[in-house]
Each structure stands twice: as C-alpha cells, then as structure tokens.
C-alpha cells in the first residue's frame, strides 16, 4: 500500500529513530499492483501486512483529518479485510483472498494518504526502531489496546468500523458496536498468532528502560495528534507498559 501514498520512512541509525517523510515528492506517478506477487508470502508476513492495512483503514476513518473521500475507501477496505484476511493467512494460495486483500491494502493506503494515520502508527515507529520489529507486527501488537484507549471519544466512528468489519450489526448501539470492535481486534490478533513484545523475545528491562524515550518519540510525527483522544506522554507510556506481556 506504500506505493499509493505520499509517505516514506527513514531510520536514523545513530539515534534509533524512525522519521516520517511526507509530501507529493514521495508519491508515485504510477503503481503496478499485482496480487500474484503476494502468493509466495509466508503466513507471518501475510498476517502482519494484513493487520497493517486494517490499521491504515481504521485510523484513516477515525482520524481528525478524515473526509468523505477517505471515508469511503477506508470502510470498503475494512469490509474486505474482515472477510478475507483469515483466509489469506490460512491458505496463501487462496487466489480470491489474495486479490481482494491486495485491492483493500491499496485502498487503505490511498485513504490514509488523504486523512493521515493516528496513535497506533505514532507508537509503532519507536518499537520498530529500537527493537527492529517489522512495521506491521508492531502495529498489530498495539492495535487492540490503543483502540480500547480511544473508542470512548469517537464511538460512532469506531461503530461504523465494527459494522464494516462484520463485528457488529446495525441493531447494536454505537457504544456496544465500538466495544465489539475492540474484542474483534483482539480475536483477530489471537487468530493470526500476533505475539506480545515479551513473546517476541524483547527483554523486559530494556523495554521498560526505553519507555520514556519511546513515548517522547511517538509524538513528533503528528500521528498521535490525529487520534480521537490526543494522549499525554504518560498515557503513551502506560499503553506501552500494558502491551508488553
């Protein structure tokens, strides 16, 4: 999905910081999106990139910079990913699942390129930089907890996401649907065998030693400011602590 966005990441090797670069200069003139190139992807990479695409779509929809153009693309991507990500993970040769997941990932990329991402991405970058966790996996580690932190500030928007994902119905109240989204994300990550930082092998002492620095680094990109709840540094530290184990 990066091929259809105006964003790229550069890692500062001296500081272990991932820096976000954005603007029209980073946007491709054209992109070839061929799902057949994904058929050989291993299941772990399939899961991580699939959750990354879902994160792009949900954060694009609940972003403070969301707009009608990004909304339609985001909801369609959520709907598609909800029906096909588990299939692609279980069977990498499932051609139908691979094709529609590729389309959904591209739609989600265009969506967030027009509305921005939010706190999951802001907190994900420091994990990747300091502990060399791949981007989609660090997003997946954070996604349920950060969503639970944020839902109360934008229940109707998260409820729309829950209904698109297939986790809630039109008969559910917005509050119930938003809660069901959090539970659905937890269940999805469990089904896709997303490890905690601890299970991934990250040292506990090092994780907690770096919490203050990671929390500070999560803010400058602006992603956190797009979140329905704009967090304090202390709240970001608390979220990092929650997800470790």
mmCIF file of C-alpha atoms in Angstrom:
data_model
loop_
_atom_site.group_PDB
_atom_site.id
_atom_site.type_symbol
_atom_site.label_atom_id
_atom_site.label_comp_id
_atom_site.label_asym_id
_atom_site.label_seq_id
_atom_site.Cartn_x
_atom_site.Cartn_y
_atom_site.Cartn_z
ATOM 1 C CA UNK A 1 0.000 0.000 0.000
ATOM 2 C CA UNK A 2 3.028 2.292 0.360
ATOM 3 C CA UNK A 3 3.217 2.532 -3.409
ATOM 4 C CA UNK A 4 -0.001 4.593 -3.366
ATOM 5 C CA UNK A 5 0.827 7.011 -0.543
ATOM 6 C CA UNK A 6 2.796 10.223 -0.095
ATOM 7 C CA UNK A 7 4.734 8.879 2.910
ATOM 8 C CA UNK A 8 8.045 7.128 3.430
ATOM 9 C CA UNK A 9 10.172 6.272 6.463
ATOM 10 C CA UNK A 10 13.883 6.852 7.051
ATOM 11 C CA UNK A 11 15.562 5.298 10.083
ATOM 12 C CA UNK A 12 18.314 7.277 11.786
ATOM 13 C CA UNK A 13 20.852 4.588 12.619
ATOM 14 C CA UNK A 14 22.691 6.808 15.112
ATOM 15 C CA UNK A 15 19.572 7.626 17.126
ATOM 16 C CA UNK A 16 17.443 4.511 16.516
ATOM 17 C CA UNK A 17 14.568 6.735 15.439
ATOM 18 C CA UNK A 18 12.209 6.223 12.520
ATOM 19 C CA UNK A 19 11.448 9.554 10.877
ATOM 20 C CA UNK A 20 8.347 10.151 8.777
ATOM 21 C CA UNK A 21 8.805 11.946 5.454
ATOM 22 C CA UNK A 22 5.763 13.134 3.576
ATOM 23 C CA UNK A 23 4.707 15.178 0.595
ATOM 24 C CA UNK A 24 3.900 14.923 -3.123
ATOM 25 C CA UNK A 25 7.565 14.220 -3.923
ATOM 26 C CA UNK A 26 7.170 10.801 -2.278
ATOM 27 C CA UNK A 27 4.044 9.916 -4.275
ATOM 28 C CA UNK A 28 4.487 7.574 -7.246
ATOM 29 C CA UNK A 29 3.394 8.739 -10.668
ATOM 30 C CA UNK A 30 2.044 5.234 -11.311
ATOM 31 C CA UNK A 31 1.984 1.954 -9.411
ATOM 32 C CA UNK A 32 1.723 -1.642 -10.604
ATOM 33 C CA UNK A 33 -0.344 -3.576 -8.055
ATOM 34 C CA UNK A 34 -0.193 -7.298 -8.900
ATOM 35 C CA UNK A 35 -1.664 -9.675 -6.329
ATOM 36 C CA UNK A 36 0.102 -12.677 -7.917
ATOM 37 C CA UNK A 37 3.337 -11.356 -6.456
ATOM 38 C CA UNK A 38 1.899 -11.962 -2.962
ATOM 39 C CA UNK A 39 1.125 -15.672 -3.447
ATOM 40 C CA UNK A 40 4.538 -16.744 -2.128
ATOM 41 C CA UNK A 41 4.369 -14.557 1.015
ATOM 42 C CA UNK A 42 4.751 -16.592 4.225
ATOM 43 C CA UNK A 43 1.861 -16.635 6.694
ATOM 44 C CA UNK A 44 3.564 -14.356 9.242
ATOM 45 C CA UNK A 45 4.179 -11.643 6.647
ATOM 46 C CA UNK A 46 0.633 -12.105 5.335
ATOM 47 C CA UNK A 47 -0.770 -11.560 8.826
ATOM 48 C CA UNK A 48 1.427 -8.568 9.631
ATOM 49 C CA UNK A 49 0.797 -6.716 6.367
ATOM 50 C CA UNK A 50 -2.916 -7.563 6.568
ATOM 51 C CA UNK A 51 -3.265 -6.089 10.061
ATOM 52 C CA UNK A 52 -1.208 -3.112 8.913
ATOM 53 C CA UNK A 53 -3.694 -2.498 6.105
ATOM 54 C CA UNK A 54 -6.601 -2.798 8.547
ATOM 55 C CA UNK A 55 -4.875 -0.335 10.870
ATOM 56 C CA UNK A 56 -4.438 2.083 7.957
ATOM 57 C CA UNK A 57 -8.137 1.842 7.153
ATOM 58 C CA UNK A 58 -9.479 2.187 10.710
ATOM 59 C CA UNK A 59 -7.119 5.031 11.581
ATOM 60 C CA UNK A 60 -7.938 6.818 8.323
ATOM 61 C CA UNK A 61 -11.633 6.627 9.222
ATOM 62 C CA UNK A 62 -11.327 7.848 12.834
ATOM 63 C CA UNK A 63 -8.587 10.404 12.116
ATOM 64 C CA UNK A 64 -9.303 14.024 12.979
ATOM 65 C CA UNK A 65 -8.463 14.765 9.327
ATOM 66 C CA UNK A 66 -10.921 12.232 7.881
ATOM 67 C CA UNK A 67 -13.041 13.357 4.951
ATOM 68 C CA UNK A 68 -15.731 11.862 2.677
ATOM 69 C CA UNK A 69 -13.171 10.735 0.086
ATOM 70 C CA UNK A 70 -11.017 8.831 2.573
ATOM 71 C CA UNK A 71 -14.061 7.501 4.459
ATOM 72 C CA UNK A 72 -15.428 5.513 1.525
ATOM 73 C CA UNK A 73 -12.084 3.917 0.728
ATOM 74 C CA UNK A 74 -11.436 3.127 4.393
ATOM 75 C CA UNK A 75 -14.788 1.441 5.033
ATOM 76 C CA UNK A 76 -14.543 -0.617 1.874
ATOM 77 C CA UNK A 77 -11.049 -1.777 2.865
ATOM 78 C CA UNK A 78 -12.244 -2.692 6.380
ATOM 79 C CA UNK A 79 -15.156 -4.670 4.929
ATOM 80 C CA UNK A 80 -12.883 -6.617 2.576
ATOM 81 C CA UNK A 81 -10.148 -7.314 5.126
ATOM 82 C CA UNK A 82 -12.678 -8.530 7.674
ATOM 83 C CA UNK A 83 -13.892 -11.177 5.255
ATOM 84 C CA UNK A 84 -10.616 -12.293 3.713
ATOM 85 C CA UNK A 85 -7.552 -11.780 5.956
ATOM 86 C CA UNK A 86 -8.007 -15.005 7.909
ATOM 87 C CA UNK A 87 -8.453 -16.871 4.616
ATOM 88 C CA UNK A 88 -5.237 -15.485 3.157
ATOM 89 C CA UNK A 89 -3.391 -16.312 6.379
ATOM 90 C CA UNK A 90 -4.691 -19.896 6.441
ATOM 91 C CA UNK A 91 -4.031 -20.538 2.752
ATOM 92 C CA UNK A 92 -1.532 -18.357 0.955
ATOM 93 C CA UNK A 93 -2.623 -19.849 -2.353
ATOM 94 C CA UNK A 94 -6.221 -18.651 -1.978
ATOM 95 C CA UNK A 95 -6.284 -16.546 -5.141
ATOM 96 C CA UNK A 96 -9.568 -14.787 -4.408
ATOM 97 C CA UNK A 97 -8.460 -13.781 -0.907
ATOM 98 C CA UNK A 98 -5.064 -12.604 -2.149
ATOM 99 C CA UNK A 99 -6.570 -10.487 -4.921
ATOM 100 C CA UNK A 100 -9.117 -8.673 -2.777
ATOM 101 C CA UNK A 101 -6.628 -8.203 0.091
ATOM 102 C CA UNK A 102 -4.239 -6.517 -2.368
ATOM 103 C CA UNK A 103 -7.022 -4.200 -3.504
ATOM 104 C CA UNK A 104 -8.046 -3.447 0.092
ATOM 105 C CA UNK A 105 -4.475 -2.672 1.099
ATOM 106 C CA UNK A 106 -4.166 -0.221 -1.790
ATOM 107 C CA UNK A 107 -7.498 1.429 -0.922
ATOM 108 C CA UNK A 108 -6.445 1.734 2.718
ATOM 109 C CA UNK A 109 -3.170 3.325 1.624
ATOM 110 C CA UNK A 110 -4.950 5.922 -0.505
ATOM 111 C CA UNK A 111 -7.361 6.550 2.394
ATOM 112 C CA UNK A 112 -4.689 7.321 4.975
ATOM 113 C CA UNK A 113 -2.668 9.300 2.442
ATOM 114 C CA UNK A 114 -5.648 11.676 2.374
ATOM 115 C CA UNK A 115 -6.540 11.704 6.079
ATOM 116 C CA UNK A 116 -3.461 10.599 7.997
ATOM 117 C CA UNK A 117 -2.986 7.789 10.483
ATOM 118 C CA UNK A 118 -3.250 8.018 14.259
ATOM 119 C CA UNK A 119 -1.849 6.787 17.560
ATOM 120 C CA UNK A 120 -1.139 3.160 16.606
ATOM 121 C CA UNK A 121 1.290 4.348 13.955
ATOM 122 C CA UNK A 122 2.768 7.014 16.194
ATOM 123 C CA UNK A 123 3.584 4.391 18.830
ATOM 124 C CA UNK A 124 4.611 1.738 16.323
ATOM 125 C CA UNK A 125 7.597 3.565 14.869
ATOM 126 C CA UNK A 126 9.694 3.620 18.071
ATOM 127 C CA UNK A 127 9.117 -0.120 18.596
ATOM 128 C CA UNK A 128 10.403 -0.797 15.113
ATOM 129 C CA UNK A 129 13.369 1.495 15.509
ATOM 130 C CA UNK A 130 14.605 0.308 18.915
ATOM 131 C CA UNK A 131 13.718 -3.382 18.731
ATOM 132 C CA UNK A 132 13.752 -3.986 14.952
ATOM 133 C CA UNK A 133 10.204 -5.306 14.919
ATOM 134 C CA UNK A 134 8.681 -5.190 11.442
ATOM 135 C CA UNK A 135 6.167 -2.372 10.992
ATOM 136 C CA UNK A 136 3.004 -4.417 10.525
ATOM 137 C CA UNK A 137 3.770 -6.584 13.550
ATOM 138 C CA UNK A 138 4.435 -3.617 15.839
ATOM 139 C CA UNK A 139 1.106 -2.146 14.685
ATOM 140 C CA UNK A 140 -0.636 -5.432 15.466
ATOM 141 C CA UNK A 141 0.901 -5.537 18.957
ATOM 142 C CA UNK A 142 -0.622 -2.109 19.668
ATOM 143 C CA UNK A 143 -3.889 -2.133 17.719
ATOM 144 C CA UNK A 144 -6.371 -3.612 20.267
ATOM 145 C CA UNK A 145 -5.033 -1.691 23.294
ATOM 146 C CA UNK A 146 -4.804 1.653 21.510
ATOM 147 C CA UNK A 147 -8.303 1.186 20.076
ATOM 148 C CA UNK A 148 -9.647 0.418 23.569
ATOM 149 C CA UNK A 149 -7.976 3.625 24.802
ATOM 150 C CA UNK A 150 -9.564 5.682 22.004
ATOM 151 C CA UNK A 151 -13.090 4.349 21.422
ATOM 152 C CA UNK A 152 -14.921 6.428 24.021
ATOM 153 C CA UNK A 153 -14.014 9.649 22.184
ATOM 154 C CA UNK A 154 -15.430 8.610 18.803
ATOM 155 C CA UNK A 155 -17.945 5.827 19.414
ATOM 156 C CA UNK A 156 -19.976 6.374 16.268
ATOM 157 C CA UNK A 157 -16.901 6.291 14.017
ATOM 158 C CA UNK A 158 -15.494 3.157 15.637
ATOM 159 C CA UNK A 159 -19.002 1.653 15.492
ATOM 160 C CA UNK A 160 -19.033 2.209 11.713
ATOM 161 C CA UNK A 161 -15.714 0.357 11.546
ATOM 162 C CA UNK A 162 -17.114 -2.501 13.649
ATOM 163 C CA UNK A 163 -20.118 -2.899 11.362
ATOM 164 C CA UNK A 164 -17.927 -2.807 8.236
ATOM 165 C CA UNK A 165 -15.624 -5.425 9.766
ATOM 166 C CA UNK A 166 -18.595 -7.668 10.498
ATOM 167 C CA UNK A 167 -18.093 -7.450 14.267
ATOM 168 C CA UNK A 168 -21.369 -5.603 14.967
ATOM 169 C CA UNK A 169 -24.804 -5.189 13.438
ATOM 170 C CA UNK A 170 -26.979 -2.208 12.604
ATOM 171 C CA UNK A 171 -29.098 -3.121 15.625
ATOM 172 C CA UNK A 172 -26.207 -2.621 18.049
ATOM 173 C CA UNK A 173 -25.868 0.741 19.752
ATOM 174 C CA UNK A 174 -22.762 2.722 18.856
ATOM 175 C CA UNK A 175 -21.300 2.096 22.307
ATOM 176 C CA UNK A 176 -21.822 -1.660 22.041
ATOM 177 C CA UNK A 177 -20.524 -1.775 18.465
ATOM 178 C CA UNK A 178 -17.387 0.156 19.454
ATOM 179 C CA UNK A 179 -16.737 -2.299 22.283
ATOM 180 C CA UNK A 180 -17.292 -5.190 19.870
ATOM 181 C CA UNK A 181 -14.631 -3.715 17.584
ATOM 182 C CA UNK A 182 -12.044 -3.904 20.371
ATOM 183 C CA UNK A 183 -12.972 -7.528 21.076
ATOM 184 C CA UNK A 184 -12.892 -8.357 17.359
ATOM 185 C CA UNK A 185 -9.400 -6.897 17.015
ATOM 186 C CA UNK A 186 -8.220 -8.936 19.994
ATOM 187 C CA UNK A 187 -9.721 -12.082 18.479
ATOM 188 C CA UNK A 188 -8.189 -11.336 15.075
ATOM 189 C CA UNK A 189 -4.722 -10.847 16.540
ATOM 190 C CA UNK A 190 -5.122 -14.069 18.505
ATOM 191 C CA UNK A 191 -6.201 -15.986 15.393
ATOM 192 C CA UNK A 192 -3.243 -14.539 13.460
ATOM 193 C CA UNK A 193 -0.886 -15.512 16.308
ATOM 194 C CA UNK A 194 0.348 -11.973 16.888
ATOM 195 C CA UNK A 195 2.943 -12.190 19.688
ATOM 196 C CA UNK A 196 3.270 -9.739 22.557
ATOM 197 C CA UNK A 197 6.618 -7.926 22.788
ATOM 198 C CA UNK A 198 7.529 -10.379 25.548
ATOM 199 C CA UNK A 199 6.642 -13.425 23.446
ATOM 200 C CA UNK A 200 8.562 -11.889 20.533
ATOM 201 C CA UNK A 201 11.693 -12.048 22.679
ATOM 202 C CA UNK A 202 12.083 -8.397 23.684
ATOM 203 C CA UNK A 203 13.873 -8.037 27.002
ATOM 204 C CA UNK A 204 11.600 -6.695 29.744
ATOM 205 C CA UNK A 205 14.200 -4.481 31.419
ATOM 206 C CA UNK A 206 15.199 -2.928 28.096
ATOM 207 C CA UNK A 207 11.545 -2.381 27.114
ATOM 208 C CA UNK A 208 10.724 -0.538 30.327
ATOM 209 C CA UNK A 209 14.019 1.379 30.310
ATOM 210 C CA UNK A 210 13.169 2.776 26.881
ATOM 211 C CA UNK A 211 9.501 3.578 27.617
ATOM 212 C CA UNK A 212 10.068 7.297 28.355
ATOM 213 C CA UNK A 213 12.134 7.755 25.185
ATOM 214 C CA UNK A 214 9.686 5.804 23.015
ATOM 215 C CA UNK A 215 6.792 7.839 24.380
ATOM 216 C CA UNK A 216 8.592 11.068 23.515
ATOM 217 C CA UNK A 217 9.399 9.788 20.015
ATOM 218 C CA UNK A 218 5.776 8.749 19.392
ATOM 219 C CA UNK A 219 4.576 12.360 19.389
ATOM 220 C CA UNK A 220 6.584 14.392 16.821
ATOM 221 C CA UNK A 221 5.261 12.710 13.652
ATOM 222 C CA UNK A 222 1.803 14.171 14.233
ATOM 223 C CA UNK A 223 0.062 10.786 14.099
ATOM 224 C CA UNK A 224 -0.857 10.958 17.779
ATOM 225 C CA UNK A 225 -2.435 14.385 17.239
ATOM 226 C CA UNK A 226 -4.816 12.837 14.657
ATOM 227 C CA UNK A 227 -6.125 10.363 17.247
ATOM 228 C CA UNK A 228 -9.675 10.792 18.596
ATOM 229 C CA UNK A 229 -8.051 11.039 22.042
ATOM 230 C CA UNK A 230 -4.828 13.043 21.899
ATOM 231 C CA UNK A 231 -2.691 11.283 24.511
ATOM 232 C CA UNK A 232 -0.224 12.657 27.018
ATOM 233 C CA UNK A 233 3.294 11.263 27.207
ATOM 234 C CA UNK A 234 2.321 9.466 30.423
ATOM 235 C CA UNK A 235 -0.676 7.831 28.741
ATOM 236 C CA UNK A 236 1.529 6.627 25.901
ATOM 237 C CA UNK A 237 3.945 5.131 28.441
ATOM 238 C CA UNK A 238 1.034 3.370 30.139
ATOM 239 C CA UNK A 239 -0.074 1.865 26.826
ATOM 240 C CA UNK A 240 3.435 0.607 26.095
ATOM 241 C CA UNK A 241 3.530 -0.955 29.560
ATOM 242 C CA UNK A 242 0.111 -2.602 29.044
ATOM 243 C CA UNK A 243 1.021 -4.376 25.829
ATOM 244 C CA UNK A 244 4.398 -5.823 26.901
ATOM 245 C CA UNK A 245 3.040 -9.129 28.188
#
